[in-house]
Short mmCIF file of C-alpha atoms in Angstrom, two decimals:
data_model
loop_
_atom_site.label_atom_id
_atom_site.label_comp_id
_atom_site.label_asym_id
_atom_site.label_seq_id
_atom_site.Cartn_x
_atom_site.Cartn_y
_atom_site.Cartn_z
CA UNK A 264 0.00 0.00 0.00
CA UNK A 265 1.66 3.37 -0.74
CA UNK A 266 2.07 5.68 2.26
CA UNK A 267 -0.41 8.05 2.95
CA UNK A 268 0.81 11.77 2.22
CA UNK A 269 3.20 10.85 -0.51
CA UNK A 270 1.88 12.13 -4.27
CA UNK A 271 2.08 10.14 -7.37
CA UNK A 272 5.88 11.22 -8.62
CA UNK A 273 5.10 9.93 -12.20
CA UNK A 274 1.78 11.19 -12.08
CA UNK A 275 3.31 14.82 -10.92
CA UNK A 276 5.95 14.31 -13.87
CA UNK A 277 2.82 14.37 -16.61
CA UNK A 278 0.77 17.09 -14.53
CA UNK A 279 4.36 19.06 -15.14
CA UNK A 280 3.99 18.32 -18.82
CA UNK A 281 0.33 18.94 -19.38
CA UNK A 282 -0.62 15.55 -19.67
CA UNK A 283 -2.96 15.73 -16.57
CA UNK A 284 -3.15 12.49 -14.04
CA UNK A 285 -3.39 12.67 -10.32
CA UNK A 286 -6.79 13.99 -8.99
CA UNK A 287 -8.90 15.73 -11.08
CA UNK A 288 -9.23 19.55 -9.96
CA UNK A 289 -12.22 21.36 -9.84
CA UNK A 290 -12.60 24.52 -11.95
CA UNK A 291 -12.16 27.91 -10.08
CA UNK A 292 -14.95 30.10 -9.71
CA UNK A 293 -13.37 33.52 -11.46
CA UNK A 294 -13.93 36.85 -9.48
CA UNK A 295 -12.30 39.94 -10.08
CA UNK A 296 -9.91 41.74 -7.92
CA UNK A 297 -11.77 43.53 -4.15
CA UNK A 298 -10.80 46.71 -4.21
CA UNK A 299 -9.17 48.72 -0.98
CA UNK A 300 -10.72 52.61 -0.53
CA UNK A 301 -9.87 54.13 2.77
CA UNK A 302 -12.65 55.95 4.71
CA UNK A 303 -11.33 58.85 6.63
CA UNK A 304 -13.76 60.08 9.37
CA UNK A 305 -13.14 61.76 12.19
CA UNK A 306 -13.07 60.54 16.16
CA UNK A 307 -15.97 62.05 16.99
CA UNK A 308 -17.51 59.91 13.87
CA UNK A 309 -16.62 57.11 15.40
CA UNK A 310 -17.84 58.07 19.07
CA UNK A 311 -21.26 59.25 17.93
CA UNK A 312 -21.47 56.46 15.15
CA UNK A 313 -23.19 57.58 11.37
CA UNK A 314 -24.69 57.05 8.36
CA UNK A 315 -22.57 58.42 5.22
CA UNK A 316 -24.06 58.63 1.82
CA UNK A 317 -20.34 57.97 -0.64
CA UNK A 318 -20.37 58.04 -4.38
CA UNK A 319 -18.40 55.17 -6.09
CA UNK A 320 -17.34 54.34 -10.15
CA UNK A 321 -16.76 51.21 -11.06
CA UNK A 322 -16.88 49.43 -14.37
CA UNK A 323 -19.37 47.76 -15.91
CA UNK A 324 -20.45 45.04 -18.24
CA UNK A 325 -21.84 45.84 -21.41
CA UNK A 326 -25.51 44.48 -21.26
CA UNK A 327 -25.67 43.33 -24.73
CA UNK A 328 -21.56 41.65 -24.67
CA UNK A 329 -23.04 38.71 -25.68
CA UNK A 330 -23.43 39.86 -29.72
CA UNK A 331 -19.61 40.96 -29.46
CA UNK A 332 -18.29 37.60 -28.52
CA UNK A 333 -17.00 35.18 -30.32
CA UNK A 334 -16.10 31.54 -30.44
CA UNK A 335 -12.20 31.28 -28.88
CA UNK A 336 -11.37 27.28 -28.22
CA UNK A 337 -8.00 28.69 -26.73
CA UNK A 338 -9.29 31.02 -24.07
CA UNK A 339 -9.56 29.12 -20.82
CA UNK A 340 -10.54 32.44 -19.39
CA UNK A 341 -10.66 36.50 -19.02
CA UNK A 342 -7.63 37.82 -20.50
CA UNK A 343 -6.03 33.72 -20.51
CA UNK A 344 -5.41 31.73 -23.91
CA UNK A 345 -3.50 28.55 -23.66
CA UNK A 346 -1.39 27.55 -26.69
CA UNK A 347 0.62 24.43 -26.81
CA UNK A 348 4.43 24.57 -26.72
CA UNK A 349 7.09 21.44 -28.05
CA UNK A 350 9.60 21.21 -25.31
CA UNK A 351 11.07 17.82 -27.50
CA UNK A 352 10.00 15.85 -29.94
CA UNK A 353 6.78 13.67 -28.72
CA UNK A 354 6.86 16.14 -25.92
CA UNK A 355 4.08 19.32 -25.80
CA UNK A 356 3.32 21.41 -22.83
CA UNK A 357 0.20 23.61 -23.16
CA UNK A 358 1.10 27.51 -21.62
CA UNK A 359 -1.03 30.44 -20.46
CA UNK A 360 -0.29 33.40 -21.94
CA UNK A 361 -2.47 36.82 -21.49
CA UNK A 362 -4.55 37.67 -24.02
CA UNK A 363 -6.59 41.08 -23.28
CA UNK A 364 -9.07 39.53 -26.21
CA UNK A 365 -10.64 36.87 -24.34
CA UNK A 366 -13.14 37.71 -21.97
CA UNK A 367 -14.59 33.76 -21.18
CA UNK A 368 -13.76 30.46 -21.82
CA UNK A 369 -14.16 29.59 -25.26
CA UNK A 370 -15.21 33.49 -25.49
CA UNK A 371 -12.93 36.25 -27.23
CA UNK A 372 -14.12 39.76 -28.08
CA UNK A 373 -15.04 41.12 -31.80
CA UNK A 374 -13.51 44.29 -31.95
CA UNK A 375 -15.39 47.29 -33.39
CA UNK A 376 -18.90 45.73 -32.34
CA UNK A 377 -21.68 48.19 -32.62
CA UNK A 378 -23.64 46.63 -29.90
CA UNK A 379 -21.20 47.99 -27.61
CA UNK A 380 -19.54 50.66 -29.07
CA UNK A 381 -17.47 51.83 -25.34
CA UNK A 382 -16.03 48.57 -25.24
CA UNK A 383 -17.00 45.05 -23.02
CA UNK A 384 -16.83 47.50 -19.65
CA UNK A 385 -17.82 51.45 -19.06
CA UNK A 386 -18.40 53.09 -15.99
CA UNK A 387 -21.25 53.20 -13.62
CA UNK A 388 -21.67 55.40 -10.29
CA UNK A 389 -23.16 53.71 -7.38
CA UNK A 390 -24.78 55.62 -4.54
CA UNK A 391 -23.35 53.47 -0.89
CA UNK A 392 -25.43 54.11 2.33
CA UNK A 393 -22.21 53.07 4.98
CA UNK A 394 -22.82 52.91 8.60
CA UNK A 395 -20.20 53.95 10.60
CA UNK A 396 -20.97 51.83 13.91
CA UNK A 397 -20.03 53.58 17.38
CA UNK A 398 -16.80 52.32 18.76
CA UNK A 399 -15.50 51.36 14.99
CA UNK A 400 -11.64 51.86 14.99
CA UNK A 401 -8.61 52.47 12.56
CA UNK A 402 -8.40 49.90 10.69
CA UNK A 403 -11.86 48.14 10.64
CA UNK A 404 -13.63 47.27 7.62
CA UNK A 405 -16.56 47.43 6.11
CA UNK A 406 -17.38 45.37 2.64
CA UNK A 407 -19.87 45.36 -0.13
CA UNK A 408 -20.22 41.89 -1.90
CA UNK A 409 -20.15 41.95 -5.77
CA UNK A 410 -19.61 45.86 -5.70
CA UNK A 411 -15.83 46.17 -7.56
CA UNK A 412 -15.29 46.24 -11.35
CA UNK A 413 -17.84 43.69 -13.37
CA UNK A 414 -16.04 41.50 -15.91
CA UNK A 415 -17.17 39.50 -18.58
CA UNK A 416 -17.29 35.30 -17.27
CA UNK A 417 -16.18 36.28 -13.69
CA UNK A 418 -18.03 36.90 -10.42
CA UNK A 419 -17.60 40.90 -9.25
CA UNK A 420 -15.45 41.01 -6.57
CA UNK A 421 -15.88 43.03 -2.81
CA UNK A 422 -15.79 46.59 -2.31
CA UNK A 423 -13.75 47.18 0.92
CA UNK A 424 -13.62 50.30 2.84
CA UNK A 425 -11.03 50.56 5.30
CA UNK A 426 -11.48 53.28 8.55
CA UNK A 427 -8.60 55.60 8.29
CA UNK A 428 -9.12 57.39 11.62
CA UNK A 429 -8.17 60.74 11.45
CA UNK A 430 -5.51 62.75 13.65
CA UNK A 431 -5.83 65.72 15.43
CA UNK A 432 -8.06 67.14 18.24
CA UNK A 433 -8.45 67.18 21.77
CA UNK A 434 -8.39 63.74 22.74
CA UNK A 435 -6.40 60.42 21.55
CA UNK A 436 -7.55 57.00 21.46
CA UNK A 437 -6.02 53.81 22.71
CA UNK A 438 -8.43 51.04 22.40
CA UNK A 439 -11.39 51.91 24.05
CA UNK A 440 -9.76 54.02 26.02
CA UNK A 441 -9.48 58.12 25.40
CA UNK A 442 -6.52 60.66 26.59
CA UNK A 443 -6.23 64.27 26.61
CA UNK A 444 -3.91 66.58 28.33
CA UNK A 445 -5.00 69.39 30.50
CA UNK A 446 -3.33 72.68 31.87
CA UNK A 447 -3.57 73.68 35.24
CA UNK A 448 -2.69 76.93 37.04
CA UNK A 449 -0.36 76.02 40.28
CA UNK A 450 -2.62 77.40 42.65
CA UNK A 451 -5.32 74.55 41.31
CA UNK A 452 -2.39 72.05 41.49
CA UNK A 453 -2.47 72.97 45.27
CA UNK A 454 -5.16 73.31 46.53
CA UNK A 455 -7.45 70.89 44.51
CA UNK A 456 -9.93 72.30 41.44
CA UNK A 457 -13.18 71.26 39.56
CA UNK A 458 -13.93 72.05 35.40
CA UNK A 459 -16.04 70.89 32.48
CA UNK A 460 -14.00 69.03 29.64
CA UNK A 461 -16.90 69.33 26.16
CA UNK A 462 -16.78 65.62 25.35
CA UNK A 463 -16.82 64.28 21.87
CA UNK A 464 -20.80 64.87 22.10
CA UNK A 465 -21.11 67.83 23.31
CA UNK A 466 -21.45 66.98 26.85
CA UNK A 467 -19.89 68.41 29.71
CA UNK A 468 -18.22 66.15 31.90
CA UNK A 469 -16.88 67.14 34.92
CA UNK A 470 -13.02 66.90 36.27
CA UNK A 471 -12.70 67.08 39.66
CA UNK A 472 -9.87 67.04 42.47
CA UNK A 473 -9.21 67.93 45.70
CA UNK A 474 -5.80 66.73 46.44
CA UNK A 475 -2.29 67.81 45.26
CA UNK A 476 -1.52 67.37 41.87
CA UNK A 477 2.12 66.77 40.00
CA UNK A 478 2.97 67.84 37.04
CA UNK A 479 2.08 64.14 34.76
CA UNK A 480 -0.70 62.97 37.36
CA UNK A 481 -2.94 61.33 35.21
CA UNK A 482 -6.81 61.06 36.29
CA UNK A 483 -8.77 58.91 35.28
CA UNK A 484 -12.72 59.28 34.53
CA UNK A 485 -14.61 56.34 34.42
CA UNK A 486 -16.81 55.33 31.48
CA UNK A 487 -15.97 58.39 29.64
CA UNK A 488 -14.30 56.49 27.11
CA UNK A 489 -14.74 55.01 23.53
CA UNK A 490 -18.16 53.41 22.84
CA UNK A 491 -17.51 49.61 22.42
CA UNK A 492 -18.20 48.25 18.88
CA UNK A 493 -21.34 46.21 19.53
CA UNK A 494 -21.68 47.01 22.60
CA UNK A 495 -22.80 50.75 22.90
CA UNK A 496 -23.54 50.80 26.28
CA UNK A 497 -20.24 49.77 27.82
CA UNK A 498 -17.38 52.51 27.13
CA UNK A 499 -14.01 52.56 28.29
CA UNK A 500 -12.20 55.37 30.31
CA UNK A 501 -10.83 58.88 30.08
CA UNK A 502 -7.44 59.78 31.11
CA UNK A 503 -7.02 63.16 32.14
CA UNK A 504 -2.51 64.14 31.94
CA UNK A 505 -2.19 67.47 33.92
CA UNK A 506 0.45 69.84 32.93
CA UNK A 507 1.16 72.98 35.45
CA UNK A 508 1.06 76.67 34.49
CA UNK A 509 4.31 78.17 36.83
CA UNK A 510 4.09 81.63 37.05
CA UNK A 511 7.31 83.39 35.32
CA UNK A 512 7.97 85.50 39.02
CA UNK A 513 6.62 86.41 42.32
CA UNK A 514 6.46 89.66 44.08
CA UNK A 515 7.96 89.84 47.23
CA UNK A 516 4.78 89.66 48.98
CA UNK A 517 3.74 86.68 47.38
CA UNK A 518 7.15 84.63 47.72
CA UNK A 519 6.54 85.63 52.09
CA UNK A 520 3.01 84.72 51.40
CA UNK A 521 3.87 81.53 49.57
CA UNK A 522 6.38 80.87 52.11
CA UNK A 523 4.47 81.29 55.11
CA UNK A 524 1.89 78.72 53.68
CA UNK A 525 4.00 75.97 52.90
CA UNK A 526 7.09 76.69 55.64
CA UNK A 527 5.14 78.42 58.73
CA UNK A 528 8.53 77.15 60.75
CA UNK A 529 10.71 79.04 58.49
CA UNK A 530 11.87 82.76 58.64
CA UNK A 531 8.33 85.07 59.18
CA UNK A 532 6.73 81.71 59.92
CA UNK A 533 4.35 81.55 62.74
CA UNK A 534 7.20 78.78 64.40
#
């Protein structure tokens, strides 16, 4: 019994040739290329999720291509004709070679054919409704079947836009996460301080604390974050960098002042 795993040599030897053997394989389904378009939307897009209305052209069959075809035994396919080839004598190899003339199997193109007078293909503009989901990021996709160029004996391919997430703006995203970076006064650093931050929807959400702050704390606001892609309701965080506004000088009044505050042991201090 021959060892499972292991092909046919002699049978690959005549495959090599063109003389077939081994298992029979089925035909291939043609389809044309998917095509790649990036869709470039904004953060706040993708936070508040939408529905965009995009213009796309594409080519198109002819509808009357079949009265411009015809009969081609050599073409095994669009833009494929296979002629045969003597490597030695008793020995032929059929090759592929391109051929922008067929358009089928067994089909090639009349040139010249007043039935269609642009050619097998023209263009066509399609109207797309896309929705943008909430919590979609960079680099998710969204594809329409059978929407790239139509060809003559193949299947159309996909239509594949890509979310190209712009840069710039307030925040950043990680994830589901968002960052910004904030400026504080020192005095707020200090003593503790409460603001609005206008969120990606409008909304004001408050920042509060009341303890001493470094310059690079980070504070973090829970579920203030990025939307979740199916999941709407569940968001992630938003982290809050702080960044302190020192004042270029101090009066003399205000260094003793300052100094009494933070040193009441020191010289003028109530110690």
């Amino acid at each position: 019994a021959r060892a499972q795993g292991r092909g046919d040599p002699f049978s690959s030897i005549f495959e090599a040739f063109g003389f077939g053997g081994g298992r029979r394989r089925e035909p291939r389904e043609e389809r044309t290329a998917d095509v790649e378009v990036p869709l470039r939307v904004t953060l706040a897009q993708l936070y508040l999720g939408e529905t965009l209305e995009l213009k796309y052209v594409r080519r198109v069959v002819c509808v009357q291509y079949r009265e411009c075809q015809r009969e081609c035994p050599d073409c095994h396919g669009p833009g494929v004709r296979v002629r045969a080839q003597q490597l030695a004598p008793g020995f032929v190899q059929q090759v592929q070679v391109r051929d922008a003339s067929c358009v089928a199997p067994g089909k090639c193109w009349r040139e010249r054919c007043r039935a269609c007078p642009g050619g097998a293909t023209s263009d066509e503009e399609l109207a797309l409704t896309v929705e943008l989901e909430r919590g979609m990021a960079d680099g998710d996709t969204i594809a329409f079947e059978q929407v790239a160029d139509e060809q003559i004996g193949a299947t159309p391919g996909s239509l594949v836009l890509r979310v190209v997430a712009l840069a710039g703006g307030r925040f950043s995203r990680m994830g589901d996460h968002l960052y910004m970076t904030s400026t504080i006064s020192l005095l707020d650093a200090l003593v503790g301080f409460e603001f609005t931050i206008a969120h990606l929807d409008g909304r004001d959400v408050v920042v509060r604390k009341d303890t001493v702050t470094a310059c690079g704390d980070v504070h973090r606001v829970q579920g203030e974050g990025m939307p979740r892609r199916g999941q709407p309701a569940r968001r992630g965080d938003l982290f809050v960098t702080f960044e302190i506004d020192f004042p270029e000088e101090l009066s003399p009044a205000q260094r003793s002042a300052v100094r009494a505050a933070l040193d009441p042991t020191g010289p003028g201090g109530a110690g």
